[in-house]
Short mmCIF file of C-alpha atoms in Angstrom, two decimals:
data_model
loop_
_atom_site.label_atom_id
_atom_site.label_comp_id
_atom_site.label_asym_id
_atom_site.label_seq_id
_atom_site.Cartn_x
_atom_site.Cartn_y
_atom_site.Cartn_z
CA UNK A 1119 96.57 14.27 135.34
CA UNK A 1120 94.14 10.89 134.99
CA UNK A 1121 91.00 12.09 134.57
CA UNK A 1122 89.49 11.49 138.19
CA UNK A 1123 92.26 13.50 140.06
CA UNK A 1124 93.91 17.08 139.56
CA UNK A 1125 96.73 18.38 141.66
CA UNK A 1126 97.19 21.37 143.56
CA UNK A 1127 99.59 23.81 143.84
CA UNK A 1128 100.70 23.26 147.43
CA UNK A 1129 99.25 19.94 148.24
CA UNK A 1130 101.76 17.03 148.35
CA UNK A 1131 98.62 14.04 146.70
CA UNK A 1132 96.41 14.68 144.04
CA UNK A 1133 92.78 15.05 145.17
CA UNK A 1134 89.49 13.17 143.26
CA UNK A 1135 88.01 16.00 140.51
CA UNK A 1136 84.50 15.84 142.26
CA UNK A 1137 84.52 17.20 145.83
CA UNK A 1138 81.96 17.00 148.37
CA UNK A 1139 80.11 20.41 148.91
CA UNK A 1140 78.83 20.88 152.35
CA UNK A 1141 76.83 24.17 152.76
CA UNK A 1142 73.48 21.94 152.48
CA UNK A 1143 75.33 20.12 155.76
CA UNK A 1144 75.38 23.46 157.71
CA UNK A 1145 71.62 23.31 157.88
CA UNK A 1146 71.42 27.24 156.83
CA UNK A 1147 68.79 28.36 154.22
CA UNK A 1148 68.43 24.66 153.34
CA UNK A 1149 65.96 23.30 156.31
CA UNK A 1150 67.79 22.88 158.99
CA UNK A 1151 70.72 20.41 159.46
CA UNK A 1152 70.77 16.46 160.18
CA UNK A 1153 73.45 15.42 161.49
CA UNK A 1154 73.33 12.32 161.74
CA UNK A 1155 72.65 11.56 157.96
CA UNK A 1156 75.70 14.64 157.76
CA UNK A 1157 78.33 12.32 159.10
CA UNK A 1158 76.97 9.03 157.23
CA UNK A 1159 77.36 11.51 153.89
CA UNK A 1160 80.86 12.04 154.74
CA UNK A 1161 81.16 8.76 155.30
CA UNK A 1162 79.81 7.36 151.93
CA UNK A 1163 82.23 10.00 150.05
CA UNK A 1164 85.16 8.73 151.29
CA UNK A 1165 84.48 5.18 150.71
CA UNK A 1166 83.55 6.12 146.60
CA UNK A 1167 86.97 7.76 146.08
CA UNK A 1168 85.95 11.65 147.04
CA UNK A 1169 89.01 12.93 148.95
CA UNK A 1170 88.32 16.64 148.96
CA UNK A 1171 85.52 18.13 151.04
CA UNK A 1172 85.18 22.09 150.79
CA UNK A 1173 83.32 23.91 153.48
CA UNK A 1174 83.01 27.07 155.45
CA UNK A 1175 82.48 29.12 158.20
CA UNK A 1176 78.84 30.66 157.44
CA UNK A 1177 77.37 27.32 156.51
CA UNK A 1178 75.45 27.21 159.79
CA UNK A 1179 77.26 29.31 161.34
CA UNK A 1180 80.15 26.86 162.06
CA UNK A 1181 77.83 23.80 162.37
CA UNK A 1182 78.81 22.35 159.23
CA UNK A 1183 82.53 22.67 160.19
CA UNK A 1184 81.81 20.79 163.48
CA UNK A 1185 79.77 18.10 161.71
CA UNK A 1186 82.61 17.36 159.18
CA UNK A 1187 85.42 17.69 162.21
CA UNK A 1188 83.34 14.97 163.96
CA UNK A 1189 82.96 12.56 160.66
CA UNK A 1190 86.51 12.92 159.99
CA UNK A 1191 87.89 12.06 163.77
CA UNK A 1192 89.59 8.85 162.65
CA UNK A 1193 90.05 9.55 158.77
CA UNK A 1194 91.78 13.04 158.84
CA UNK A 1195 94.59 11.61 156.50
CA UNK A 1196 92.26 10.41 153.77
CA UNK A 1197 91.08 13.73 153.16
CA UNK A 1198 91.90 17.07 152.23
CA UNK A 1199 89.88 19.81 154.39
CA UNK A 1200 88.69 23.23 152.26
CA UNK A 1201 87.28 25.76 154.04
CA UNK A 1202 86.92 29.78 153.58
CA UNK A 1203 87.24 32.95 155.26
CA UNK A 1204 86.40 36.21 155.01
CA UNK A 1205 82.53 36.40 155.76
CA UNK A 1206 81.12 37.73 159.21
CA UNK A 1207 77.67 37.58 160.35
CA UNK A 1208 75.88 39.11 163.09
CA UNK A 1209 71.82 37.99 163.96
CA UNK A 1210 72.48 35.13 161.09
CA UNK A 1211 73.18 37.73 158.49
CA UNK A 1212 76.77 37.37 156.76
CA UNK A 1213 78.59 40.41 155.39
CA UNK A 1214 81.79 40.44 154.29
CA UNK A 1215 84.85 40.98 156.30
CA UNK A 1216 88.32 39.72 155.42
CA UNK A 1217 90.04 42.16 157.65
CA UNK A 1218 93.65 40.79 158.88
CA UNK A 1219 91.86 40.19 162.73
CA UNK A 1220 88.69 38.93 161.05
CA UNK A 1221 90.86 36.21 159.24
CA UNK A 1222 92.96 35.49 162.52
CA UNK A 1223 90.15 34.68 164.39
CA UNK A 1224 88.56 32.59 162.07
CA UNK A 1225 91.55 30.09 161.60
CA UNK A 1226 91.73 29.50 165.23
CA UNK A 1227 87.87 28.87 165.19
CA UNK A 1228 87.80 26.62 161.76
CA UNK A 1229 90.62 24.38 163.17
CA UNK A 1230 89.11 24.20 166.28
CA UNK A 1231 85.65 22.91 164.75
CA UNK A 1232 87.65 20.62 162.22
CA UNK A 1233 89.43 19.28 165.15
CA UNK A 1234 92.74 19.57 162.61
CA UNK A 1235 95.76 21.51 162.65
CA UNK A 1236 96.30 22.39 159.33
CA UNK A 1237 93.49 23.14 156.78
CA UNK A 1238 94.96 22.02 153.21
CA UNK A 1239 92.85 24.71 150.92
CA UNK A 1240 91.96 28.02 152.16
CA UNK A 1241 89.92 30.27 150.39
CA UNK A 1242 88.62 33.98 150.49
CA UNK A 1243 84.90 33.16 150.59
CA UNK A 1244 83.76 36.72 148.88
CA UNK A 1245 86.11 39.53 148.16
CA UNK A 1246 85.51 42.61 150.55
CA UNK A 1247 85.88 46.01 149.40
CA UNK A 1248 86.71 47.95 152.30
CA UNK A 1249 89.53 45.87 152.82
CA UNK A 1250 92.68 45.92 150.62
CA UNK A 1251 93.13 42.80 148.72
CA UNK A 1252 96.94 43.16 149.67
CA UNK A 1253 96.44 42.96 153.38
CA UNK A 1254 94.37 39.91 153.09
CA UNK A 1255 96.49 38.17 150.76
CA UNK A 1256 99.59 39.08 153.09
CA UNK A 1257 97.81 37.79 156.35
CA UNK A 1258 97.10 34.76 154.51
CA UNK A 1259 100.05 34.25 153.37
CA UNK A 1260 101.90 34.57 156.66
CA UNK A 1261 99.26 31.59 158.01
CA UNK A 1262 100.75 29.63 155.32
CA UNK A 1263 104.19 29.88 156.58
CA UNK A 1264 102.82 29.52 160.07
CA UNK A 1265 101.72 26.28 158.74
CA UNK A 1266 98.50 26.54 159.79
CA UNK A 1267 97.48 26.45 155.75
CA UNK A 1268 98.75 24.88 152.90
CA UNK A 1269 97.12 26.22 149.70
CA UNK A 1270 95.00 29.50 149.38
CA UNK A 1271 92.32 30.29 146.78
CA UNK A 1272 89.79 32.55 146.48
CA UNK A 1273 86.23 32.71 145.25
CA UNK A 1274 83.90 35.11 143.61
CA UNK A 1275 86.65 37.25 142.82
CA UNK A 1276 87.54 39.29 139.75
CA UNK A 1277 90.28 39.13 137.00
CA UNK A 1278 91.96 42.41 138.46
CA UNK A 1279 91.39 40.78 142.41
CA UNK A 1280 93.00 38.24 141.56
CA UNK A 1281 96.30 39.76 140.02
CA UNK A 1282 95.98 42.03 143.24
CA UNK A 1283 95.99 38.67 145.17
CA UNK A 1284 98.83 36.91 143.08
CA UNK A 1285 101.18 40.18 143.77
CA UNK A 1286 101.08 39.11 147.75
CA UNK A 1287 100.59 35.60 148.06
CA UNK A 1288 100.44 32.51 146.08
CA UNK A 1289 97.35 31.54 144.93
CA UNK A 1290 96.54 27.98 143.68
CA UNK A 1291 92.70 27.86 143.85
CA UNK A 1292 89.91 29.72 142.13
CA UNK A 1293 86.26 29.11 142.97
CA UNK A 1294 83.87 30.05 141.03
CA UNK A 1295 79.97 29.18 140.47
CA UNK A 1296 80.15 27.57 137.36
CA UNK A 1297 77.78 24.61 135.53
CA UNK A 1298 75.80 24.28 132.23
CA UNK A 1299 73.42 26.79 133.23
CA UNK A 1300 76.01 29.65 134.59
CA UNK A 1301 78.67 29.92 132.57
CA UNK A 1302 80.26 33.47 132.71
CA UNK A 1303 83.51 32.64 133.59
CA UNK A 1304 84.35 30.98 130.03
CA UNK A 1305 84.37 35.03 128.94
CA UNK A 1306 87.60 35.35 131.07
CA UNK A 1307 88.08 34.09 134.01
CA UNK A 1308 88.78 30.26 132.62
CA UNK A 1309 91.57 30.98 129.92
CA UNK A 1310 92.59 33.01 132.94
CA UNK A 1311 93.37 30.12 135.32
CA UNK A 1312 94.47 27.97 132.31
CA UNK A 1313 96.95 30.10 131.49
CA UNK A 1314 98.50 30.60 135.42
CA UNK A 1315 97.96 27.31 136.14
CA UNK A 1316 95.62 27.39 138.44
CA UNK A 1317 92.88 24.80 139.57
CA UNK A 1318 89.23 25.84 139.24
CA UNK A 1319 87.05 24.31 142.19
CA UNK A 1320 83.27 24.96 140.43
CA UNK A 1321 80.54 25.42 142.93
CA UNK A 1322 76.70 24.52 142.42
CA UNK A 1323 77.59 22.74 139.06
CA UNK A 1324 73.86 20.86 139.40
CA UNK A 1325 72.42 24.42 139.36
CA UNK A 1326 70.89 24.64 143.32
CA UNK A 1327 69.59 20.58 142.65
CA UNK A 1328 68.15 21.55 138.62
CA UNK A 1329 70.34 19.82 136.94
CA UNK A 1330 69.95 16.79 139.50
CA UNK A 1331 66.93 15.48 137.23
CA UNK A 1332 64.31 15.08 140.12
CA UNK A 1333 62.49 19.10 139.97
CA UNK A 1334 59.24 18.64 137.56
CA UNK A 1335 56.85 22.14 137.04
CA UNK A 1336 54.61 21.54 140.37
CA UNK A 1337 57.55 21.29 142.77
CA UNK A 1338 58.08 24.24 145.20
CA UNK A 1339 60.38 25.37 147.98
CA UNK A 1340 59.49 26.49 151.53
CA UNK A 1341 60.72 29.99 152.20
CA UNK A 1342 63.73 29.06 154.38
CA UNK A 1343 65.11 27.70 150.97
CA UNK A 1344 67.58 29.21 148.99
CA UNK A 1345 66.04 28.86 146.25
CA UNK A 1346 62.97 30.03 147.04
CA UNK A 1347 64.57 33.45 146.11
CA UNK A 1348 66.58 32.12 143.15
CA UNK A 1349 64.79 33.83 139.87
CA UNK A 1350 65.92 30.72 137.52
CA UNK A 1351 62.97 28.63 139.89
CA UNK A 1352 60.14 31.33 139.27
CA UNK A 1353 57.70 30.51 136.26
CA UNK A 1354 57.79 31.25 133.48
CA UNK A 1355 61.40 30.63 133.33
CA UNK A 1356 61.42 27.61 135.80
CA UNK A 1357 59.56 26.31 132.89
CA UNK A 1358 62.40 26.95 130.66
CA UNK A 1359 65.23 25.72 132.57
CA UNK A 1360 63.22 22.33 132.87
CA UNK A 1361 62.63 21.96 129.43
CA UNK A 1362 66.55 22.52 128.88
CA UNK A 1363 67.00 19.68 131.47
CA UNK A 1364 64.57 17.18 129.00
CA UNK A 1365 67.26 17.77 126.08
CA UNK A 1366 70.29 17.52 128.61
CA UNK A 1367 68.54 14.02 130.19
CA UNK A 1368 68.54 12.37 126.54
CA UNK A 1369 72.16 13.10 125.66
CA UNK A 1370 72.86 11.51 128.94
CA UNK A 1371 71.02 8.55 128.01
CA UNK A 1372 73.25 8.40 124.96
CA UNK A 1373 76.17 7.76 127.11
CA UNK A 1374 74.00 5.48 129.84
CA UNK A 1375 74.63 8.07 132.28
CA UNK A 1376 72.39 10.02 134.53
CA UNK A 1377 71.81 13.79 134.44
CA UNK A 1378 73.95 14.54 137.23
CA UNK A 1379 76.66 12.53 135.20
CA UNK A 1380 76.35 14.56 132.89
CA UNK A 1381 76.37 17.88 134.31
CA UNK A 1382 79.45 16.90 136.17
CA UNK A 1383 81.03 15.55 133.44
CA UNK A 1384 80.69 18.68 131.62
CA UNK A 1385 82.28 20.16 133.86
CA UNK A 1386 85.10 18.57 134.15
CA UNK A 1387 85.77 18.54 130.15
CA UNK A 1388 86.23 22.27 130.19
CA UNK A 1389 89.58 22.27 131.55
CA UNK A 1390 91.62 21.63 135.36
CA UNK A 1391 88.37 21.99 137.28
CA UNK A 1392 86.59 20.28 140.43
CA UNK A 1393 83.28 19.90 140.74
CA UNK A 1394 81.69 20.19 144.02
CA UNK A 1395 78.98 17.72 144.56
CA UNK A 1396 76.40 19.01 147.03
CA UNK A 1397 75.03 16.29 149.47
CA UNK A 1398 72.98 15.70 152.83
CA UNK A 1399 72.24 12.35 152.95
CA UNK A 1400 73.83 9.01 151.69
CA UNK A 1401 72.07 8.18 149.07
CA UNK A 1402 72.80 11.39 147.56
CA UNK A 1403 76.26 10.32 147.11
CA UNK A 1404 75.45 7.38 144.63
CA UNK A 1405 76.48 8.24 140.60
CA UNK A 1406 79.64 9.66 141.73
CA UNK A 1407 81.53 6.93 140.37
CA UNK A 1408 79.88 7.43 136.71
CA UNK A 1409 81.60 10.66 136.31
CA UNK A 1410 84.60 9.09 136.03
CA UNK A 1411 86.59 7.46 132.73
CA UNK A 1412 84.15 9.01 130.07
CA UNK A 1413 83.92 12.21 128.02
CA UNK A 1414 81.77 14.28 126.36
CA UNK A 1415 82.20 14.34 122.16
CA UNK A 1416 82.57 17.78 120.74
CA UNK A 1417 78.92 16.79 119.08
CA UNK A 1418 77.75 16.55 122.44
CA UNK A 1419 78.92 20.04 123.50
CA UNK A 1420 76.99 21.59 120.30
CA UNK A 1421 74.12 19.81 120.91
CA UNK A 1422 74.53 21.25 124.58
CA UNK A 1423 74.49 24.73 123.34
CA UNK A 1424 71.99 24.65 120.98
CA UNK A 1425 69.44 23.27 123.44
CA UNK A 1426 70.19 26.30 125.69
CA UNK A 1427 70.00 28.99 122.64
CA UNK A 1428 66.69 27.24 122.06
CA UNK A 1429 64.75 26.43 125.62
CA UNK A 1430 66.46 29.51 127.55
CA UNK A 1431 66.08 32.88 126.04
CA UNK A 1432 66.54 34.48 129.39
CA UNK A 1433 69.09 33.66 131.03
CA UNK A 1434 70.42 34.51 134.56
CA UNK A 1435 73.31 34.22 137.03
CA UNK A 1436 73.71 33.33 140.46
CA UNK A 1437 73.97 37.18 142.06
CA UNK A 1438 71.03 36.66 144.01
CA UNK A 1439 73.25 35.05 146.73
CA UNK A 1440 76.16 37.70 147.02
CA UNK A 1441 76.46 38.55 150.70
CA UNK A 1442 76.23 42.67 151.46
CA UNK A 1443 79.56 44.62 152.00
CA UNK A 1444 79.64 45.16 155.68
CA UNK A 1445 78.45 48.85 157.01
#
């Protein structure tokens, strides 16, 4: 493995370790969606070496799947196309559902909107309790040998979900949120993966746009904004976070590397992870290339943890955004 691509289990090329996150794309709970500037985003990914772009279902409500099925028309084979399944939604409110006719029906409709006829990486977007993990895992399975799949992961799912999963179906994928602020799944869930060799695909690893280096105390969100309901951008402990982001920006300087840099770079040095890199517009693309061919020293990873013992005293996780079980 060189240290800008990982393979995985069921894929026949090794994709770049940064992928491009597209739930911002979808428009949903972040403004409204652009489309134009969507498909330019794509565009400006592909030409910096980012072969992997993850998506889903409920990221507008399938309009983030269409956006990304119209950018790729053209340039399906320089990509590799994650989505998920496994969340419903009525009235714009997901639940979860990963029933066996829930996930037939969404294959048909996320090939249809990628405009592809095999999706290389499909995850379970939220694990459902009122469905056994062993039905899901076997109805995924049996799209795999229909072809219609080539890899399957899951997300936000336990330890013991995941052995459930691994009894019915290979699994090569695990997606958890995961960056320098959320970091939960070092308790378990990483040795985990490390020791089943599975890949780790780490979502918001810049924190909701915090660790992106641009937030200051005054700035605010409008109330269709996710994080508008995220407690890590409330005062006082906005304030906190921020001041952890000061002591993060000059070890990045160190290096002569930018925040984000950083952050993903961090990342990546805990073991066979992706990072997903959130974008919406071009220019959001540019500093993907520094992640690449550096390291962080183990110096750097004390210094890491001592400014979060020290500037964040209360920390919290992303459970704000778990969907409700279904009724």
């Amino acid at each position: 493995m060189s240290s800008d691509t990982i393979t995985i289990p069921g894929l026949d090329r090794p994709v770049s370790r940064v992928a491009l996150g597209t739930w911002a794309i979808g428009g949903w709970m972040w403004g409204g969606p652009d489309d134009d500037n969507a498909i330019r985003t794509i565009h400006r990914a592909i030409d910096e070496g980012v072969n992997l772009i993850d998506t889903a279902p409920v990221y507008g409500f399938g309009h983030s799947e269409d956006v990304i099925g119209r950018a790729l028309e053209g340039r399906r084979d320089k990509v590799a196309v994650a989505t998920k399944v496994g969340l419903n939604w009525k009235d714009e409110k997901p639940f979860r559902d990963s029933t066996p006719a829930r996930i037939r029906k969404e294959v048909e409709d996320s090939l249809r909107r990628l405009r592809t006829d095999v999706i290389d990486l499909y995850q379970v977007h939220w694990p459902d309790p009122k469905t056994p993990i062993a039905e899901t895992a076997e109805t995924l399975a049996a799209l795999q040998k229909e072809g219609k799949v080539r890899a399957l992961g899951v997300s936000n799912y336990s330890i013991a979900d995941i052995e459930t999963f691994r009894a019915h179906a290979p699994l090569s994928v695990v997606q958890p949120p995961y960056n320098l602020f959320e970091r939960d799944i070092e308790r378990d869930l990483l040795p985990f993966m490390i020791e089943h060799d599975m890949v780790g695909l780490a979502y918001g690893p810049l924190c909701r746009g915090l660790l992106a280096g641009r937030m200051t105390k005054d700035t605010t969100f409008p109330k269709d904004d996710l994080r508008s309901g995220d407690p890590k951008f409330q005062k006082p402990r906005f304030d906190h976070y921020l001041a952890a982001v000061d002591g993060f920006r000059a070890i990045a300087a160190r290096h002569d590397k930018s925040l984000m840099a950083l952050a993903i770079r961090w990342v990546l040095d805990q073991g066979p992870m992706i990072a997903l890199w959130g974008a919406r517009k071009p220019e959001q693309i540019d500093g993907v290339r520094d992640v690449f061919g550096w390291s962080l020293t183990d110096e750097d990873k004390s210094e890491i943890d001592a400014i979060l013992a020290r500037d964040v005293p209360d920390p919290v996780g992303p459970e704000f955004m778990a969907p409700p079980v279904r009724d």
